[in-house]
XYZ file of C-alpha atoms in Angstrom:
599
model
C -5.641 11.798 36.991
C -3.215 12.799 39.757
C -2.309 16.361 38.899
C -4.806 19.085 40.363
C -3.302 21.884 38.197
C -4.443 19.678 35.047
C -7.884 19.063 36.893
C -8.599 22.949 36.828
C -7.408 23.097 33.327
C -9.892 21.129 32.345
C -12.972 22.264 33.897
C -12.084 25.192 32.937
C -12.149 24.542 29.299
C -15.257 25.799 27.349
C -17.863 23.241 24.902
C -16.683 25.084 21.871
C -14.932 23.975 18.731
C -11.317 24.849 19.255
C -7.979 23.324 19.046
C -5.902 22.320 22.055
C -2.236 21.989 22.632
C -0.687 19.873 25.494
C 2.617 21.005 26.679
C 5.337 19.314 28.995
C 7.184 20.391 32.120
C 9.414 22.319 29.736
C 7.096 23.672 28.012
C 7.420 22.581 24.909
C 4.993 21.220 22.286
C 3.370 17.387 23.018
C 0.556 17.445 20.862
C -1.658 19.854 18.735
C -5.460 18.403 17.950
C -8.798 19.949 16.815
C -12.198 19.456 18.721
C -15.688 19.817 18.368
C -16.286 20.228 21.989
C -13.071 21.223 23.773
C -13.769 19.866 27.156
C -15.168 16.742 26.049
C -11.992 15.886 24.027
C -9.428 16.458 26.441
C -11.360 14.988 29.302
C -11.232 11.636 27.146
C -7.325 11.496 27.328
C -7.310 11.553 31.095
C -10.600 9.302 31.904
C -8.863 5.946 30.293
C -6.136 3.856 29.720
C -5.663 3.715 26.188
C -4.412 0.824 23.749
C -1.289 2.184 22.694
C 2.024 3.160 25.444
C 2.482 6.035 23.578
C -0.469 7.497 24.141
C -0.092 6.349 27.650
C 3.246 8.037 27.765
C 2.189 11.249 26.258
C -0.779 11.554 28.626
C 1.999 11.085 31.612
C 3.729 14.048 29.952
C 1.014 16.823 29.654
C 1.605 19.228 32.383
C 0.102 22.292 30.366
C -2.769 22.396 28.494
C -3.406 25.420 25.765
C -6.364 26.315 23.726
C -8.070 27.945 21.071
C -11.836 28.754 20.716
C -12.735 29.268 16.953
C -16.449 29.847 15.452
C -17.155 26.719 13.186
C -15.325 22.677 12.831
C -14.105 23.753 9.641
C -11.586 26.583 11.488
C -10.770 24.245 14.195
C -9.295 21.954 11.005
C -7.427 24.426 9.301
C -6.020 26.080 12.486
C -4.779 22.292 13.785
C -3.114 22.228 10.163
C -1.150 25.338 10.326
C -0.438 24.886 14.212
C 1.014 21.145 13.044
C 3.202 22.244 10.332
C 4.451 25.391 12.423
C 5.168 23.775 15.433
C 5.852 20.275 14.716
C 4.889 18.697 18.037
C 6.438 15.196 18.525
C 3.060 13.249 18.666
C 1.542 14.554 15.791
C 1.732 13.000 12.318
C 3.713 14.971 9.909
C 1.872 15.809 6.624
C 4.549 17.333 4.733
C 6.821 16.048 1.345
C 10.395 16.847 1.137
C 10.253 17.910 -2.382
C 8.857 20.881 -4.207
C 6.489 20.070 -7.071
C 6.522 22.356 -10.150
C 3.848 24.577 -11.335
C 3.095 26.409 -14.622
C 2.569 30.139 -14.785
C 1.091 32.718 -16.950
C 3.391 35.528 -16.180
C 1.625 38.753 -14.747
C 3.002 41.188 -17.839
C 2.143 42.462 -21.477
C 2.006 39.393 -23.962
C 2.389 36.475 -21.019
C 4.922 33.902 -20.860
C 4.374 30.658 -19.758
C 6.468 28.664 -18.823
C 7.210 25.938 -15.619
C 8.753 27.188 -11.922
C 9.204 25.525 -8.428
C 8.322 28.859 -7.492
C 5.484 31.265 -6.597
C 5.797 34.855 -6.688
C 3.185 36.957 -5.724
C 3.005 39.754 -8.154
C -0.598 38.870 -9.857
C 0.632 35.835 -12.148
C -1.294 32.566 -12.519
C 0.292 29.414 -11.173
C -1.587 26.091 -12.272
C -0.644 23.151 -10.454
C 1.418 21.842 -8.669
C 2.371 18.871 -10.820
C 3.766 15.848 -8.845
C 6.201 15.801 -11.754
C 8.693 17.649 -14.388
C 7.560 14.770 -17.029
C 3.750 15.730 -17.123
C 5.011 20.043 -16.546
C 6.787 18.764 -19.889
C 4.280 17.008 -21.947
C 2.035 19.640 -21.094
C 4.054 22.554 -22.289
C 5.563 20.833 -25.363
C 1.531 20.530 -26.358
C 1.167 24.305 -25.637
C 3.928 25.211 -27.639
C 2.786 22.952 -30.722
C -0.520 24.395 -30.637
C 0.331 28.030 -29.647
C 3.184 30.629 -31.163
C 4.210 32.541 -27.597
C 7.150 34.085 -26.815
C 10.070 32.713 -24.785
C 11.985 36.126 -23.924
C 11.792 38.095 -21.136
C 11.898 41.181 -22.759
C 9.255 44.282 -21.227
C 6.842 44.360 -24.315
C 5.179 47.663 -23.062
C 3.617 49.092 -25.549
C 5.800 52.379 -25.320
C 8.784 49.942 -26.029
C 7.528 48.124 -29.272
C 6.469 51.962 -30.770
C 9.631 52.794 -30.238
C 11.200 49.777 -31.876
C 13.302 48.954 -28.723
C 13.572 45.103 -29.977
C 13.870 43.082 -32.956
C 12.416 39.393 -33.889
C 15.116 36.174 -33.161
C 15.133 33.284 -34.520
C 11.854 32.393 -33.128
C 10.375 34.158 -35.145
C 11.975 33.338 -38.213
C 11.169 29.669 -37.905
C 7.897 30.056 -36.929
C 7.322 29.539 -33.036
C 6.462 33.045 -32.253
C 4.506 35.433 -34.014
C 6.948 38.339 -33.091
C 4.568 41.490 -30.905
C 8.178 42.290 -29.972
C 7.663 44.460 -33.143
C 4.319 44.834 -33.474
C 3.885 42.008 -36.041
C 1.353 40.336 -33.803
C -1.856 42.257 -31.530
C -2.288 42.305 -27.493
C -5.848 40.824 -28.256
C -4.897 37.952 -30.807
C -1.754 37.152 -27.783
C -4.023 36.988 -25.478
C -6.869 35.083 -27.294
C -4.453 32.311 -27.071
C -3.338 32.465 -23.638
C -7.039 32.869 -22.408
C -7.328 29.230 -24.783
C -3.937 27.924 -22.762
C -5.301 29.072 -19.476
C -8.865 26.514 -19.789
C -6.651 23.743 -21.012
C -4.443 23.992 -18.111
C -8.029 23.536 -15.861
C -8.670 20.799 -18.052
C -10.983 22.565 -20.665
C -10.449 21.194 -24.112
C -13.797 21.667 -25.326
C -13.229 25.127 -26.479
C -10.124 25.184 -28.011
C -10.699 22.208 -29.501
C -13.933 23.861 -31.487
C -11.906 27.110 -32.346
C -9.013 24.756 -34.624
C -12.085 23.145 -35.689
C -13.645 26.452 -37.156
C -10.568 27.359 -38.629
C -9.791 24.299 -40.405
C -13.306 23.908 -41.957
C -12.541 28.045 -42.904
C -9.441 27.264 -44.362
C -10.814 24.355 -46.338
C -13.815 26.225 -47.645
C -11.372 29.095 -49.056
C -9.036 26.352 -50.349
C -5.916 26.530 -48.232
C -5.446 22.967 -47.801
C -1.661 23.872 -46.394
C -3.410 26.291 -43.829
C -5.942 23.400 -43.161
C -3.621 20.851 -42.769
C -1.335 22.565 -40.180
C -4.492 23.225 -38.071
C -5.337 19.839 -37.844
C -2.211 18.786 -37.178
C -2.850 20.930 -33.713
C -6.198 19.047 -33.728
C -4.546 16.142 -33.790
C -1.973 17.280 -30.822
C -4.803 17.717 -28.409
C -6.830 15.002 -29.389
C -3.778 12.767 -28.555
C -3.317 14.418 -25.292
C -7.002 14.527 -24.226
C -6.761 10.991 -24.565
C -4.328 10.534 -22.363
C -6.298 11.979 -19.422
C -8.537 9.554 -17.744
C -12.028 9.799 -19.115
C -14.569 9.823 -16.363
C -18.125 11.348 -16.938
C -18.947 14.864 -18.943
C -21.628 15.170 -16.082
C -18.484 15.077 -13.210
C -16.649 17.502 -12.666
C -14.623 20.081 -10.351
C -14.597 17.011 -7.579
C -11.871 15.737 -5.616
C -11.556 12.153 -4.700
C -10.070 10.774 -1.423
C -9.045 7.594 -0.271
C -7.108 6.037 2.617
C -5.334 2.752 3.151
C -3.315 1.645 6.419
C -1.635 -0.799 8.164
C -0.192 -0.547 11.720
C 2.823 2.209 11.453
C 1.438 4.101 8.337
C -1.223 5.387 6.408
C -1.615 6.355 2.591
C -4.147 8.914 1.078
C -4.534 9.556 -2.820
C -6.493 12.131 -3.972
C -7.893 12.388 -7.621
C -8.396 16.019 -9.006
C -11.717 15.711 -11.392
C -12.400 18.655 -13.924
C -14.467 18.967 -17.145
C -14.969 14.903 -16.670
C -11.285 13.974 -16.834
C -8.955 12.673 -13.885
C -6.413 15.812 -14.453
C -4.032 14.916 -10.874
C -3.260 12.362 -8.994
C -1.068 12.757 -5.912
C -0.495 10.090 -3.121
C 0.953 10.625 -0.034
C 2.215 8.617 3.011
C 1.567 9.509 6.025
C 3.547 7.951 9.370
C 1.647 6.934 12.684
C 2.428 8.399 16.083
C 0.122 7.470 18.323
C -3.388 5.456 17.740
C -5.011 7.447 14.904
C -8.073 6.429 13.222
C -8.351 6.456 9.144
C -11.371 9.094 9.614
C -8.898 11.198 11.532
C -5.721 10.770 9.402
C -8.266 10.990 6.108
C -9.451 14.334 7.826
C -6.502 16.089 8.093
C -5.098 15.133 4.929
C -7.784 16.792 2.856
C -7.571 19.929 4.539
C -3.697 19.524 4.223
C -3.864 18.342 0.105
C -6.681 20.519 -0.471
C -4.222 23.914 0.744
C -1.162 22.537 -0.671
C -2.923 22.025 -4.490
C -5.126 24.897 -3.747
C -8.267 23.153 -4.643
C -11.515 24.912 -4.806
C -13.860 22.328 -5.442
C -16.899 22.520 -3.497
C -17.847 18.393 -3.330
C -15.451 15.436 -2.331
C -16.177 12.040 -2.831
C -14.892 9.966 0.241
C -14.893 6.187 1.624
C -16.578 7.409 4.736
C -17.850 9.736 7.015
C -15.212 12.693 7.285
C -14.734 16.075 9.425
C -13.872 18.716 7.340
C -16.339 21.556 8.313
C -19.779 22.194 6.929
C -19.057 24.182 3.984
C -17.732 20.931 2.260
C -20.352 18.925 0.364
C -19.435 15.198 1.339
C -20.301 12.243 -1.065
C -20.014 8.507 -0.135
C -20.904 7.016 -3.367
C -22.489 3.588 -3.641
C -22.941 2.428 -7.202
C -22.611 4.544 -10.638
C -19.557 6.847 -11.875
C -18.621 8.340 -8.310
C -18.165 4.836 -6.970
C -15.507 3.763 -9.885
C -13.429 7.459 -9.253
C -13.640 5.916 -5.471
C -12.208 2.140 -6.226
C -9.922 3.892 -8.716
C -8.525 6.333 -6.000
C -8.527 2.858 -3.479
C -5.770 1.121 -6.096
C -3.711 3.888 -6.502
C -3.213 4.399 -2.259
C -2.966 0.223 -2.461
C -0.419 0.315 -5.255
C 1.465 3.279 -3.802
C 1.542 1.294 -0.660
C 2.880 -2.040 -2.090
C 5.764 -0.032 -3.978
C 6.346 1.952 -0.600
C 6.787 -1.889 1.420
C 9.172 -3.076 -1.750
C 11.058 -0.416 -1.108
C 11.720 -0.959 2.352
C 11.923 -4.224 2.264
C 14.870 -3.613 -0.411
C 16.563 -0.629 2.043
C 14.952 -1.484 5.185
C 14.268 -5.340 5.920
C 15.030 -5.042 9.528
C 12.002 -2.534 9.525
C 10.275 -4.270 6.930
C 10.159 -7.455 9.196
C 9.342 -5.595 12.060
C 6.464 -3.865 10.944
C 5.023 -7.304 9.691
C 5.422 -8.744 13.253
C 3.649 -5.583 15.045
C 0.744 -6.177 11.883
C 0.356 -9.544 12.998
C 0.129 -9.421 16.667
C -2.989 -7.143 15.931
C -4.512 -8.789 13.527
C -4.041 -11.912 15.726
C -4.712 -10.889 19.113
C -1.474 -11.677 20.102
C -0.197 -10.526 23.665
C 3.726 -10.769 21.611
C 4.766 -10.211 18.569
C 4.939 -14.058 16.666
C 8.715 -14.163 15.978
C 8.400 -17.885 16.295
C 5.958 -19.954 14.246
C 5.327 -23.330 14.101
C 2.879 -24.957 12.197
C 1.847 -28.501 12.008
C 0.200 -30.983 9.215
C -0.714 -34.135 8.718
C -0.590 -36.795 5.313
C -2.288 -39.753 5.089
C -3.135 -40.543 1.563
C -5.613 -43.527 1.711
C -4.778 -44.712 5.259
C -1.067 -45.703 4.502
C 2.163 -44.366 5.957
C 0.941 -41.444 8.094
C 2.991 -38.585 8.760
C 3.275 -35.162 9.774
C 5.100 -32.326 9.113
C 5.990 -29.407 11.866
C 7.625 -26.014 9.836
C 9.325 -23.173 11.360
C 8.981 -19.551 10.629
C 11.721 -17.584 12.443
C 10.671 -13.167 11.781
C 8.189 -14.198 9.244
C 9.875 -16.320 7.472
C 10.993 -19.789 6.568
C 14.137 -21.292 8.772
C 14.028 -24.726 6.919
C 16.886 -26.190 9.545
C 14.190 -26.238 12.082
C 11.665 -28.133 9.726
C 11.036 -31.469 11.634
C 8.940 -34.124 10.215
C 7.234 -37.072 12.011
C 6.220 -41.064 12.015
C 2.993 -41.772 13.919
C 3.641 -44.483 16.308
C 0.843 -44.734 18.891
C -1.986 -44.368 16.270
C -3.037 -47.081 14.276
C -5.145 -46.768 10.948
C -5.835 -43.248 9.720
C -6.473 -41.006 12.537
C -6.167 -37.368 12.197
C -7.048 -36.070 15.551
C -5.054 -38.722 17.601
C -1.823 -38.255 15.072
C -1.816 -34.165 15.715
C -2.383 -35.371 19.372
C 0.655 -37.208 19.076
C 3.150 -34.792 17.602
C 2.611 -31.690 19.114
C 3.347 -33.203 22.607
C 6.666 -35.287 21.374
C 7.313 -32.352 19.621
C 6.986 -29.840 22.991
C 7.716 -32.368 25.681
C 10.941 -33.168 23.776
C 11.755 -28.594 23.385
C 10.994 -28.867 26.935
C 13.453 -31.492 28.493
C 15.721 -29.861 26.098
C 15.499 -26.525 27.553
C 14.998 -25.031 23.642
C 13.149 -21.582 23.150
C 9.244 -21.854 22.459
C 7.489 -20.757 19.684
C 5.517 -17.615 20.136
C 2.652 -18.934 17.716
C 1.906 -22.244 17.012
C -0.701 -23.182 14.143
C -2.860 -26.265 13.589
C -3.421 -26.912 9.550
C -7.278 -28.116 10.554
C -10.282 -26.981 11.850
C -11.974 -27.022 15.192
C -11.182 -31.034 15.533
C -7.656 -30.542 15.170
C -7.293 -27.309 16.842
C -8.688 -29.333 19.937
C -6.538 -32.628 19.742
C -3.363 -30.284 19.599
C -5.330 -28.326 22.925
C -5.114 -31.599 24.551
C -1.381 -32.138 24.419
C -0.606 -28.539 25.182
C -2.567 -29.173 28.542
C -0.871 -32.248 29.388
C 2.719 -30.255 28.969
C 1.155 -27.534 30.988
C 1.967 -24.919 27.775
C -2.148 -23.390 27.999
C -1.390 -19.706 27.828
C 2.045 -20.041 27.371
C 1.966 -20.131 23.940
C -0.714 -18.897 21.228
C -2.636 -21.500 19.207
C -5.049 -21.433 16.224
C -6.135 -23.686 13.832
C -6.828 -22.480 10.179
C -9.846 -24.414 8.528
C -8.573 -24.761 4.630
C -12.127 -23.780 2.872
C -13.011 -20.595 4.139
C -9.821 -19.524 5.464
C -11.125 -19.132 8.684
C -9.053 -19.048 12.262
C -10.023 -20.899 14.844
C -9.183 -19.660 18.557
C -9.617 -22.260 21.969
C -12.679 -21.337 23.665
C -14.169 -19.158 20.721
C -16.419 -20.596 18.769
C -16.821 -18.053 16.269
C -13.813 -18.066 13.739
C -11.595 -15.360 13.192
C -11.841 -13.983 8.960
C -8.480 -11.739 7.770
C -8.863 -9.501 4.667
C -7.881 -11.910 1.914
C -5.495 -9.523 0.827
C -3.711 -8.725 4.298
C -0.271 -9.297 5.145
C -1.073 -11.887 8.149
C -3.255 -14.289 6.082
C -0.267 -14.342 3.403
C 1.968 -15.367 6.251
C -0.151 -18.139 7.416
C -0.947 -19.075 4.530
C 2.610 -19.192 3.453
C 3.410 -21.446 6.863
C 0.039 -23.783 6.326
C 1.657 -24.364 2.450
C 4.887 -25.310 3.568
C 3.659 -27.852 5.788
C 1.550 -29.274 3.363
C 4.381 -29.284 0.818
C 7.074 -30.739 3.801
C 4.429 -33.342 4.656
C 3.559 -34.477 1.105
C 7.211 -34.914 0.166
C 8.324 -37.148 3.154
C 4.996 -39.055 2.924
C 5.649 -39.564 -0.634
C 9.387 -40.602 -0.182
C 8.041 -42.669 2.791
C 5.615 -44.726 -0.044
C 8.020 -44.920 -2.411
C 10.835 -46.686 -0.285
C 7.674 -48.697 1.067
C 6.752 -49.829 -2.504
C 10.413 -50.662 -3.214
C 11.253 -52.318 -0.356
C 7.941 -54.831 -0.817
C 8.841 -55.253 -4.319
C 12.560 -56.423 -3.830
C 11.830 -58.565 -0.868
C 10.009 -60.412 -3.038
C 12.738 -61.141 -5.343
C 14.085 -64.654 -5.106
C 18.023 -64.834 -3.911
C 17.973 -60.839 -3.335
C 19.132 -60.171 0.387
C 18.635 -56.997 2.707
C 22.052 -55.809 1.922
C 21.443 -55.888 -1.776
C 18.136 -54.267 -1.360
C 18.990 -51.386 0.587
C 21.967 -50.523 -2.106
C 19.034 -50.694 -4.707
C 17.169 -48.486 -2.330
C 19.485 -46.196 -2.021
C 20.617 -45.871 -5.810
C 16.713 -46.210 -7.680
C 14.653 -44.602 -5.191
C 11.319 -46.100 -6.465
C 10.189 -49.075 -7.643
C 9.182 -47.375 -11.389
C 12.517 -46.628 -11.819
C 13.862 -49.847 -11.094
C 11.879 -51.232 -12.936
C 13.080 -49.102 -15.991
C 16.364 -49.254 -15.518
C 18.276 -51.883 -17.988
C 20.398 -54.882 -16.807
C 23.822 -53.202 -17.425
C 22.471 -50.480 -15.351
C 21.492 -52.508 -12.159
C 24.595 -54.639 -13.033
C 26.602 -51.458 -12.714
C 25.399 -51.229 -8.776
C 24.917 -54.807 -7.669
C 27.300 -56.923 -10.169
C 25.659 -59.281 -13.148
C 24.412 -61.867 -11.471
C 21.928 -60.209 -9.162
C 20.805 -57.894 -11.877
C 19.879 -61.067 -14.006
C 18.119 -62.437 -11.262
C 16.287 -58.982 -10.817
C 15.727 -58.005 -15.122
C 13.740 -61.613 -15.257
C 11.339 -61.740 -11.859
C 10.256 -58.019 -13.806
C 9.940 -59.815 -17.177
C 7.422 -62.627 -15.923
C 5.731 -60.278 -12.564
C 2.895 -58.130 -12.755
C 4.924 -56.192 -9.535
């Protein structure tokens, strides 16, 4: 570190929990980020050079460094929260949504509405929510309204103003959806007996209004009003069929929010699940972009405090993948087997599927971006000093020792540029020789890009394991390519990468991005190989078979070739048929060596 003024700054930091802020030579706002121990954490920007240039670069920025000593962790989170969202310092991640979500309130006022707003005003009314959408706000209030007669007006039901007959019923009333207090028909306690019901349902609480219609149907049955009995459990019937449409999880779990991350190299995904009264009653997923090198137990931490404000949860336990910081008054749960560990994989697919929908996308609006952030995936995932913009991968067929081959295909930006697909005849190896034959084609193929002046590949991958890996090592010495260009071999069983010099493979997440792509690459091969050795058999098989026809010359047999194909078709293929091509003379001579060979 070159700057004393930042040298002081430091020292003179305390070993408290706090949150620091690095400014730049304009003072304005680099970076906002929470600490256990102040000095510690800021020391550990200066003391290294770190993986990423923009950390590099922002660490050549800081001229200024602020902080803020709090009491506990948990302040130093939800001070870096408000700090981020107030300031918006350009190397922070962004946690914010562009959209409002809805929420339902119970009006603060004699006889309560309820009804849906994008809106909170603070004048004592209860907002449940928010809801990530109108749809479920909807289907939630459509239930409410089936199973409970409220008012929709806005009217000031005081009770001054109903005993002095300020209003009269509407239509409401008069078909049945509201049981009309604007005139006193129904009481403040039997109102709010229902909105009390309306208020546990809307934490997820169906277990007591679900006993109450019980009670009354069974009443209404026992004094013989089927009618009465039957419109009860019709309401029965409404809440059964939207209990069911919750996620079931446990009766024992409950008021417990779940929270999961995946990533890949420029973003990050989090889905929470909102447990109560054993049902999954929210589900919210958000994406969250990179901006410098962030760790999923950092992005994962400041996304709970951020989700947990924004849906004002109160739970007291979380259920996470791992280790998280969000303060001590948190209860923290890494499940390992049981009920907890389901909500957890369940919570993992939703961030995975979000994700995947989130890459369509972009690959629909975006494929410039799309394609690049493949390319930045793979260099990590592959060690890569450069992105791998140019692929080559080689194979090798040799079915049973006969015609061997080899295939070379191109990836240009992760994906197939079939103009480039070469494919190869051994020539210096005789019998069936694996090693020698991938040997033999990677140097004509790179000694002939060289005199040529052509481009090299980034990447080049051997379909093979450690034996192939090291014949194609052996011709990328002789060209004088060793560091050059990046080689691996990829053994088929185990999926495993093979590096030069390391004898301990390389394993990808089956499901990762990278693996697909070289998988994709070693499958092409194969498939380029197979055809042209297959092609290569079949023109073998022919050209045996009509050489041995009496009074058939080369000229005739290369116009066969080039009409039949294969030897099964000629074969097949009637006299007027092979007359058609060759005249009726030849095809006579050809229809009877068939009849009377075994060929």
């Amino acid at each position: 570190m070159q700057n004393p003024s930042l040298e002081l700054q430091i020292q003179s930091l305390p070993d408290n929990p706090g949150v620091y802020q690095y400014y730049d030579k304009e003072d304005k706002i680099l970076y906002v980020g929470k600490a256990k121990n102040l000095k510690k954490r800021v020391s550990s920007y200066f003391n290294k050079i770190h993986d990423t240039a923009k950390t590099n670069v922002l660490v050549r920025k800081i001229v200024a460094i602020k902080h803020i000593v709090v009491a506990t962790e948990s302040d130093a989170l939800l001070l870096e929260n408000n700090l981020i969202k107030k300031l918006q310092p350009r190397y922070n991640v962004m946690l914010r949504d562009d959209k409002t979500y809805p929420w339902i309130c119970i009006k603060n006022e004699p006889f309560p509405r309820v009804f849906s707003t994008r809106r909170m005003v603070k004048d004592g009314s209860e907002y449940f929510g928010p809801y990530t959408s109108f749809k479920t706000v909807s289907t939630i209030l459509d239930m409410i309204k089936e199973l409970y007669p409220l008012r929709n007006c806005n009217f000031d039901l005081s009770a001054s103003n109903i005993k002095n007959g300020k209003f009269k019923v509407c239509l409401e009333y008069h078909i049945g959806n509201c049981k009309g207090p604007c005139e006193g028909h129904e009481s403040f306690d039997n109102y709010q007996t229902q909105v009390n019901a309306i208020r546990e349902i809307l934490k997820g609480n169906f277990k007591e209004s679900m006993r109450d219609f019980k009670a009354k149907m069974n009443g209404f049955a026992a004094q013989m009003q089927f009618e009465e009995a039957q419109k009860i459990k019709e309401k029965i019937e409404v809440l059964e069929n939207y209990q069911s449409r919750s996620t079931i999880v446990s009766p024992k779990i409950t008021n417990i929010d779940v929270f999961s991350i995946v990533s890949d190299e420029g973003a990050a995904y989090v889905n929470f699940l909102q447990i109560a009264y054993g049902s999954i009653i929210r589900s919210h997923t958000m994406e969250i972009k990179k901006k410098l090198e962030e760790t999923d137990q950092e992005l994962l931490s400041l996304a709970i405090v951020e989700l947990r404000e924004r849906f004002q949860l109160l739970s007291k336990e979380i259920i996470v993948p791992f280790e998280v910081e969000v303060g001590d008054l948190l209860k923290v749960t890494i499940p390992q087997l049981g009920d907890k560990k389901e909500l957890l994989e369940l919570s993992i697919r939703n961030a995975k599927y979000y994700r995947i929908e989130q890459l369509k996308q972009l690959q629909i609006v975006d494929p410039d971006r799309h394609t690049n952030r493949i390319m930045a995936q793979m260099k990590k995932d592959l060690r890569l000093q450069v992105e791998p913009r140019h692929i080559e991968c080689f194979d090798n067929s040799n079915i049973q020792g006969t015609n061997p081959v080899a295939a070379c295909v191109v990836f240009k930006d992760g994906k197939p540029s079939k103009k480039d697909y070469r494919h190869f005849n051994i020539k210096s190896v005789e019998g069936p020789n694996d090693f020698a034959s991938m040997e033999e084609v990677v140097y004509r193929r790179y000694k002939r890009m060289l005199d040529e002046y052509q481009p090299l590949p980034q990447l080049i991958i051997i379909d093979g394991g450690k034996g192939q890996l090291s014949s194609a090592l052996k011709s990328i010495d002789a060209l004088e390519l060793r560091g050059k260009i990046a080689i691996v071999g990829i053994a088929k069983r185990l999926e495993e990468l093979f590096y030069p010099g390391d004898s301990a493979p390389l394993y990808l997440d089956k499901k990762s991005e990278t693996l697909k792509v070289i998988q994709y690459l070693r499958n092409e091969a194969h498939r380029f190989g197979i055809t042209f050795h297959r092609d290569k058999r079949s023109q073998s098989a022919l050209n045996s078979s009509i050489e041995s026809i009496p009074g058939i010359g080369e000229k005739t047999m290369l116009t066969l070739i080039q009409h039949f194909k294969s030897v099964k078709r000629l074969k097949l293929a009637t006299e007027i048929e092979i007359s058609a091509v060759i005249g009726a003379s030849k095809a006579k001579k050809i229809t009877d060596f068939y009849k009377t060979s075994n060929l």
